């Protein structure tokens, strides 16, 4: 079985096997239900999801949903971070309440980055680029973990639902791991669940756009969200295979269960700590389940619970380094930072690994391999909006009509313009943040 670990794996080729092993769903299967999908969705850059159906339904029915993701401030903001930012911004534009977190507690405990550097990198690399790329600061929420008392309180509370052995098994922690590192895991769980607190409008579907290596965090947080629930609502089947709905109290007293029963019409059978609902038409079961879940959530909130939805996630592919293989912050040639001089980035593009043949003659006769080309990946993921143009490049490369030297020169020019424009937008973003009531203190 392939292993995925948020701090370890950087190169997984066989997504199909990975998805089968871990139960991740293919994004392509729900693509047709999205009215105007982002190019990462259209082009298979977002490869998988977990529980995105709830988010999609909310988006299509214009009911509340949220998007959240975090950035660990330990180095330059590069194109991999930009992907997550683009996904947050897209969901915000689709009507989601957007949360962007600077994971400084994680960076400090896991990488040993000083608080001062966390603040500097978090603000000047990540937050400024996020706003420059289009994050709406009036509608969304940006925060540092270390400044958010509500988040820390939630992390503490979530810690009551998970134990040392479990966290150690998921993350491979040994006896020498520092305690703050373990706490930072709970803080990340809290990051993911925080948008569902009543201060932010209460329970709602939330999507976490991340790289596929972050799936262990998502699975753990889904488990914790479920454990924090007072009730379990399930569809079950009787001996005649007729469906019924079971509502089971996990952490609630009989008073809360009676209150739920009072609000639900229909044929009920009550027990000390659970009840069953019968007589539901098969065609009505999904709609009834949603209605019951809504009632149960309302009662949970009234009785001091959280009523969490299980958080959803979208998973994008790993981004290749420009030199081929993995992108590494210790190898500047392997990545492009959004804050580096456009000229230097363009030069890196010209030196990047391509999927071209050894000689021009061979390329003309046999064609290139855009699937293995970092230039094609840059064009497709970040530099060209028009699908037809991307397809044309792919076809021309395959047929041998397109040659790498000219192709790299085009990509270098596009990269130069993109970074120049982005860096101009960054200056405007700084102005916006410096004047903003909630964020201006970061610049003092
Ligand atoms: Fe890559 Fe372009 Fe060369 Fe094709 S022609 S292999 S897309 S650089």
XYZ file of C-alpha atoms and ligand atoms in Angstrom:
452
model
C 0.000 0.000 0.000
C 1.309 3.435 -0.890
C 1.915 5.636 2.131
C 0.917 9.224 2.433
C 2.252 11.402 5.172
C 1.944 15.194 5.252
C 5.606 15.666 6.104
C 7.079 12.928 3.967
C 5.805 11.921 0.553
C 6.484 14.238 -2.343
C 6.202 12.085 -5.427
C 3.272 9.785 -5.983
C 2.643 8.766 -9.579
C -0.035 6.133 -9.237
C -3.029 8.147 -8.098
C -5.492 5.452 -9.041
C -3.962 2.962 -6.661
C -3.581 5.616 -4.004
C -7.239 6.539 -4.294
C -8.331 2.916 -4.150
C -6.169 2.322 -1.093
C -7.483 5.341 0.796
C -11.030 5.684 -0.529
C -10.566 9.049 -2.246
C -13.156 9.701 -5.006
C -12.249 10.754 -8.521
C -12.976 14.409 -9.201
C -13.793 13.648 -12.855
C -16.936 11.808 -11.688
C -18.563 15.006 -10.351
C -17.144 17.512 -12.822
C -20.316 17.676 -14.942
C -22.267 18.915 -11.899
C -20.143 22.081 -11.639
C -21.501 24.899 -13.726
C -18.269 26.778 -14.422
C -15.394 24.644 -13.170
C -12.009 26.160 -12.428
C -9.282 25.286 -14.911
C -7.642 23.037 -12.282
C -10.899 21.057 -12.291
C -11.331 21.053 -16.075
C -7.743 20.008 -16.726
C -7.510 17.183 -14.214
C -5.091 19.059 -11.932
C -7.585 18.532 -9.121
C -7.625 14.757 -9.282
C -9.665 13.666 -6.305
C -12.038 14.636 -3.538
C -13.476 13.419 -0.302
C -17.085 14.349 0.461
C -17.259 17.266 -2.002
C -20.903 16.430 -2.865
C -22.221 18.382 0.170
C -20.237 21.461 -0.861
C -21.403 21.149 -4.431
C -25.025 20.884 -3.382
C -24.696 23.986 -1.189
C -22.991 25.852 -4.032
C -25.704 24.909 -6.517
C -28.565 25.583 -4.084
C -27.019 28.842 -2.820
C -26.991 27.702 0.808
C -24.045 28.438 3.155
C -20.729 26.681 2.656
C -17.127 27.573 3.349
C -13.637 27.009 2.011
C -10.502 26.966 4.125
C -6.861 26.105 3.708
C -3.599 26.918 5.399
C -0.058 27.934 4.509
C 2.983 27.038 6.539
C 5.281 30.074 6.631
C 8.661 28.438 6.225
C 9.895 29.632 2.845
C 8.995 31.486 -0.327
C 5.467 31.384 -1.720
C 5.783 29.329 -4.897
C 3.469 28.074 -7.605
C 2.304 25.117 -5.446
C 1.014 27.589 -2.826
C -0.571 29.641 -5.603
C -2.669 26.619 -6.576
C -4.217 26.446 -3.118
C -4.784 30.214 -3.136
C -6.501 30.050 -6.536
C -8.787 27.307 -5.239
C -9.726 29.292 -2.121
C -10.448 32.360 -4.247
C -12.546 30.379 -6.755
C -14.733 28.971 -3.975
C -15.040 32.432 -2.435
C -16.291 33.740 -5.785
C -18.752 30.839 -5.939
C -20.299 32.145 -2.708
C -18.255 30.350 -0.033
C -17.172 31.965 3.221
C -13.380 31.871 2.781
C -10.765 31.215 5.466
C -6.997 31.398 4.911
C -4.734 30.441 7.762
C -1.052 31.118 8.324
C 0.045 27.970 10.137
C 2.709 29.654 12.253
C 2.226 27.311 15.227
C 2.960 24.408 12.889
C 5.965 26.143 11.336
C 7.399 27.055 14.746
C 6.909 23.591 16.264
C 7.712 21.415 13.229
C 10.365 23.438 11.393
C 11.723 25.528 14.250
C 11.022 28.813 12.433
C 11.178 31.777 14.845
C 7.948 33.671 15.584
C 9.442 36.775 14.004
C 10.189 34.934 10.738
C 6.781 33.240 10.803
C 5.157 36.655 10.964
C 7.368 38.149 8.269
C 7.076 35.233 5.833
C 3.380 34.678 6.579
C 2.542 38.295 5.857
C 4.969 39.358 3.164
C 5.105 36.144 1.174
C 1.726 34.480 1.660
C -0.943 36.954 2.727
C 0.124 39.695 0.322
C 0.142 37.246 -2.623
C -3.215 35.785 -1.587
C -4.815 39.223 -1.701
C -2.969 40.113 -4.921
C -4.393 36.990 -6.572
C -7.929 38.154 -5.766
C -8.912 37.101 -2.225
C -11.679 39.466 -1.099
C -10.583 40.775 2.318
C -13.988 42.321 3.001
C -15.749 38.965 2.777
C -13.104 36.459 3.876
C -11.010 35.750 6.959
C -7.206 35.668 7.155
C -5.511 34.740 10.414
C -2.330 33.564 12.117
C -2.922 30.473 14.278
C -0.947 32.015 17.147
C -3.239 35.079 17.279
C -6.524 33.184 17.309
C -7.649 32.342 20.852
C -10.944 30.862 19.630
C -9.021 28.465 17.383
C -6.718 27.429 20.226
C -9.705 26.792 22.518
C -11.292 24.621 19.839
C -8.011 22.707 19.377
C -7.958 22.003 23.120
C -11.528 20.739 23.008
C -10.840 18.526 19.972
C -7.941 17.046 21.920
C -10.519 15.353 24.150
C -11.562 13.208 21.181
C -8.178 11.903 20.037
C -5.403 10.099 21.858
C -1.623 9.849 21.677
C -1.498 6.378 20.057
C -3.832 7.439 17.296
C -1.902 10.572 16.357
C 1.378 8.682 16.574
C 0.089 5.961 14.248
C -1.138 8.453 11.647
C 1.936 10.688 11.603
C 4.576 8.158 12.554
C 5.470 10.075 15.727
C 8.085 8.410 17.921
C 8.922 9.163 21.535
C 11.275 12.002 20.541
C 8.684 14.177 18.793
C 8.156 17.459 20.601
C 4.813 18.013 22.304
C 4.219 21.312 20.471
C 4.364 19.384 17.179
C 1.544 17.160 18.442
C -0.440 20.170 19.579
C 0.020 21.702 16.128
C -1.844 18.709 14.660
C -4.846 19.538 16.835
C -4.580 23.192 15.846
C -4.796 22.152 12.190
C -7.857 20.037 12.964
C -9.325 23.144 14.584
C -8.430 25.261 11.503
C -10.534 22.907 9.419
C -13.535 22.853 11.765
C -13.471 26.496 12.861
C -15.623 27.782 9.934
C -18.490 25.744 11.411
C -18.475 27.478 14.797
C -21.576 29.461 15.626
C -19.486 32.683 15.541
C -19.119 32.033 11.787
C -22.732 31.083 11.189
C -22.725 27.511 12.545
C -22.427 24.100 10.880
C -22.068 24.046 7.114
C -20.239 22.070 4.416
C -16.591 23.134 4.236
C -14.040 22.221 1.569
C -10.309 22.113 2.192
C -8.310 22.413 -1.059
C -4.984 20.656 -0.512
C -2.354 18.471 -2.102
C -3.104 14.775 -1.945
C -0.332 14.311 0.642
C -2.534 16.128 3.169
C -5.198 13.417 3.170
C -4.202 12.025 6.616
C -5.075 15.408 8.164
C -8.428 15.363 6.434
C -9.240 11.803 7.478
C -8.270 12.490 11.073
C -10.321 15.698 11.158
C -13.356 13.919 9.700
C -13.053 11.284 12.419
C -12.759 13.927 15.113
C -15.716 15.898 13.693
C -17.808 12.744 13.860
C -16.693 11.972 17.422
C -17.642 15.482 18.546
C -21.212 14.938 17.368
C -23.884 14.247 20.005
C -25.958 12.110 17.640
C -25.379 9.663 14.832
C -28.002 9.743 12.056
C -27.953 6.726 9.732
C -30.005 5.079 7.034
C -30.674 1.436 7.934
C -32.722 -1.422 6.514
C -35.260 -3.667 8.247
C -35.657 -7.432 7.634
C -37.808 -6.730 4.578
C -35.030 -4.446 3.240
C -37.224 -1.371 3.743
C -35.163 1.696 4.668
C -35.598 3.494 7.965
C -33.641 6.249 9.732
C -31.898 5.632 13.021
C -30.974 8.498 15.373
C -28.583 7.405 18.078
C -27.425 9.540 21.018
C -23.651 9.263 21.445
C -22.980 12.138 23.798
C -26.431 13.482 24.622
C -29.001 12.873 27.308
C -32.538 11.615 26.728
C -33.862 15.193 26.987
C -32.136 16.134 23.736
C -33.446 12.974 22.057
C -37.003 13.767 23.213
C -36.633 17.268 21.806
C -35.647 15.815 18.432
C -38.633 13.446 18.549
C -40.928 16.401 19.293
C -39.761 18.154 16.113
C -40.088 15.163 13.783
C -43.425 14.049 12.339
C -43.982 10.459 11.309
C -43.880 6.940 12.580
C -41.327 6.707 15.438
C -40.109 4.074 17.824
C -38.352 5.422 20.908
C -35.737 3.687 23.037
C -33.684 5.008 25.971
C -30.944 6.552 23.816
C -32.059 6.112 20.255
C -35.061 6.276 18.016
C -36.022 4.791 14.669
C -38.178 6.415 12.011
C -40.214 4.204 9.732
C -42.603 4.524 6.817
C -40.368 6.612 4.583
C -40.741 6.106 0.827
C -37.512 4.965 -0.771
C -37.604 7.894 -3.200
C -37.866 10.289 -0.240
C -35.090 8.854 1.882
C -32.289 11.290 0.854
C -34.474 14.355 1.255
C -35.812 13.093 4.607
C -32.291 12.294 5.834
C -31.181 15.851 5.093
C -34.208 17.268 6.893
C -33.647 15.033 9.930
C -29.950 15.911 10.006
C -30.887 19.586 10.031
C -33.247 19.103 12.981
C -30.661 17.028 14.861
C -27.998 19.698 14.269
C -30.296 22.442 15.565
C -30.972 20.473 18.745
C -27.274 19.673 19.162
C -26.429 23.362 19.018
C -29.147 24.177 21.545
C -27.742 21.539 23.890
C -24.176 22.885 23.652
C -22.812 20.647 20.854
C -21.127 21.522 17.577
C -23.243 19.713 14.951
C -20.239 19.515 12.618
C -20.544 18.425 8.996
C -17.650 16.142 8.056
C -15.169 18.428 6.281
C -14.695 17.802 2.560
C -11.466 18.076 0.578
C -10.304 18.491 -2.988
C -6.913 17.044 -3.837
C -4.623 18.436 -6.482
C -1.726 16.608 -8.079
C 1.820 17.095 -6.914
C 3.552 19.910 -8.741
C 6.732 18.782 -10.479
C 9.931 20.718 -9.859
C 11.326 22.585 -12.862
C 14.389 20.387 -12.770
C 12.196 17.239 -12.908
C 11.298 15.192 -9.840
C 10.257 16.931 -6.678
C 10.181 20.631 -6.015
C 12.493 21.475 -3.127
C 12.801 24.724 -1.206
C 16.529 24.011 -0.815
C 16.936 23.909 -4.646
C 15.875 27.353 -5.960
C 16.212 26.123 -9.577
C 13.384 23.664 -8.917
C 10.654 26.237 -8.217
C 9.417 29.682 -9.103
C 8.553 32.002 -6.238
C 5.822 34.573 -6.756
C 8.125 37.166 -5.208
C 11.272 36.530 -7.272
C 12.414 38.909 -10.031
C 10.481 38.113 -13.236
C 13.750 38.045 -15.200
C 15.275 35.344 -13.013
C 12.065 33.279 -13.207
C 12.061 33.544 -17.013
C 15.657 32.276 -17.093
C 14.689 29.302 -14.905
C 11.903 28.486 -17.342
C 14.400 28.476 -20.203
C 16.576 25.990 -18.292
C 13.686 23.753 -17.171
C 13.390 20.062 -17.987
C 11.214 19.398 -21.037
C 9.608 16.321 -22.511
C 11.463 16.909 -25.763
C 13.619 14.506 -27.773
C 17.399 14.526 -27.872
C 17.630 16.125 -31.334
C 15.417 18.505 -33.269
C 15.215 15.955 -36.074
C 13.912 13.262 -33.720
C 11.383 15.658 -32.243
C 10.055 16.576 -35.667
C 9.699 12.899 -36.567
C 8.485 11.410 -33.292
C 6.975 14.348 -31.404
C 7.564 15.290 -27.752
C 6.040 14.145 -24.454
C 4.048 17.027 -22.956
C 2.863 14.658 -20.176
C 6.413 14.639 -18.821
C 7.267 18.248 -19.566
C 7.562 20.859 -16.815
C 7.063 23.633 -19.397
C 3.758 22.147 -20.495
C 2.746 21.827 -16.839
C 3.490 25.520 -16.268
C 1.532 26.558 -19.361
C -1.422 24.361 -18.500
C -1.580 25.085 -14.772
C -0.683 28.742 -14.531
C -0.059 30.603 -17.739
C -2.866 29.910 -20.242
C -6.562 30.361 -19.469
C -7.925 29.249 -22.843
C -8.509 25.466 -23.060
C -8.341 25.430 -26.868
C -4.891 27.030 -26.815
C -3.609 24.463 -24.302
C -4.960 21.632 -26.411
C -3.302 23.084 -29.493
C 0.078 23.147 -27.717
C -0.406 19.551 -26.628
C -1.309 18.409 -30.149
C 1.509 20.380 -31.781
C 4.020 18.942 -29.334
C 2.804 15.396 -29.870
C 2.909 15.738 -33.634
C 6.418 17.213 -33.706
C 5.240 20.552 -35.049
C 6.274 22.357 -31.877
C 9.921 22.548 -30.842
C 11.211 23.026 -27.316
C 13.393 26.087 -27.817
C 10.558 28.244 -29.116
C 8.096 26.689 -26.693
C 10.334 27.527 -23.720
C 10.827 31.062 -24.987
C 7.021 31.526 -25.153
C 6.582 30.108 -21.651
C 9.413 32.305 -20.307
C 7.736 35.402 -21.743
C 4.359 34.445 -20.274
C 5.968 33.761 -16.894
C 7.754 37.137 -17.004
C 4.466 38.964 -17.696
C 2.539 36.987 -15.089
C 5.062 37.726 -12.328
C 5.427 41.365 -13.305
C 1.663 41.828 -13.133
C 1.394 39.811 -9.909
C 4.084 41.877 -8.243
C 2.319 45.090 -9.216
C -0.872 43.620 -7.725
C 1.100 42.772 -4.570
C 1.902 46.464 -4.055
C -1.801 47.298 -4.277
C -2.636 44.386 -1.951
C -0.218 45.760 0.674
C -2.027 49.108 0.552
C -5.376 47.371 1.062
C -4.103 45.349 4.022
C -2.324 48.293 5.649
C -5.564 50.290 5.666
C -7.765 47.404 6.809
C -9.086 47.615 10.363
C -8.471 43.910 11.069
C -5.099 43.565 9.393
C -3.200 46.864 9.708
C -1.579 45.838 13.038
C 0.499 43.252 11.143
C 2.507 46.042 9.531
C 3.496 47.780 12.773
Fe 7.463 20.569 -23.661
Fe 6.971 22.415 -25.465
Fe 9.042 20.732 -25.769
Fe 6.553 19.870 -26.025
S 7.564 21.370 -27.308
S 8.182 18.887 -24.881
S 5.467 21.107 -24.511
S 8.783 22.278 -24.172
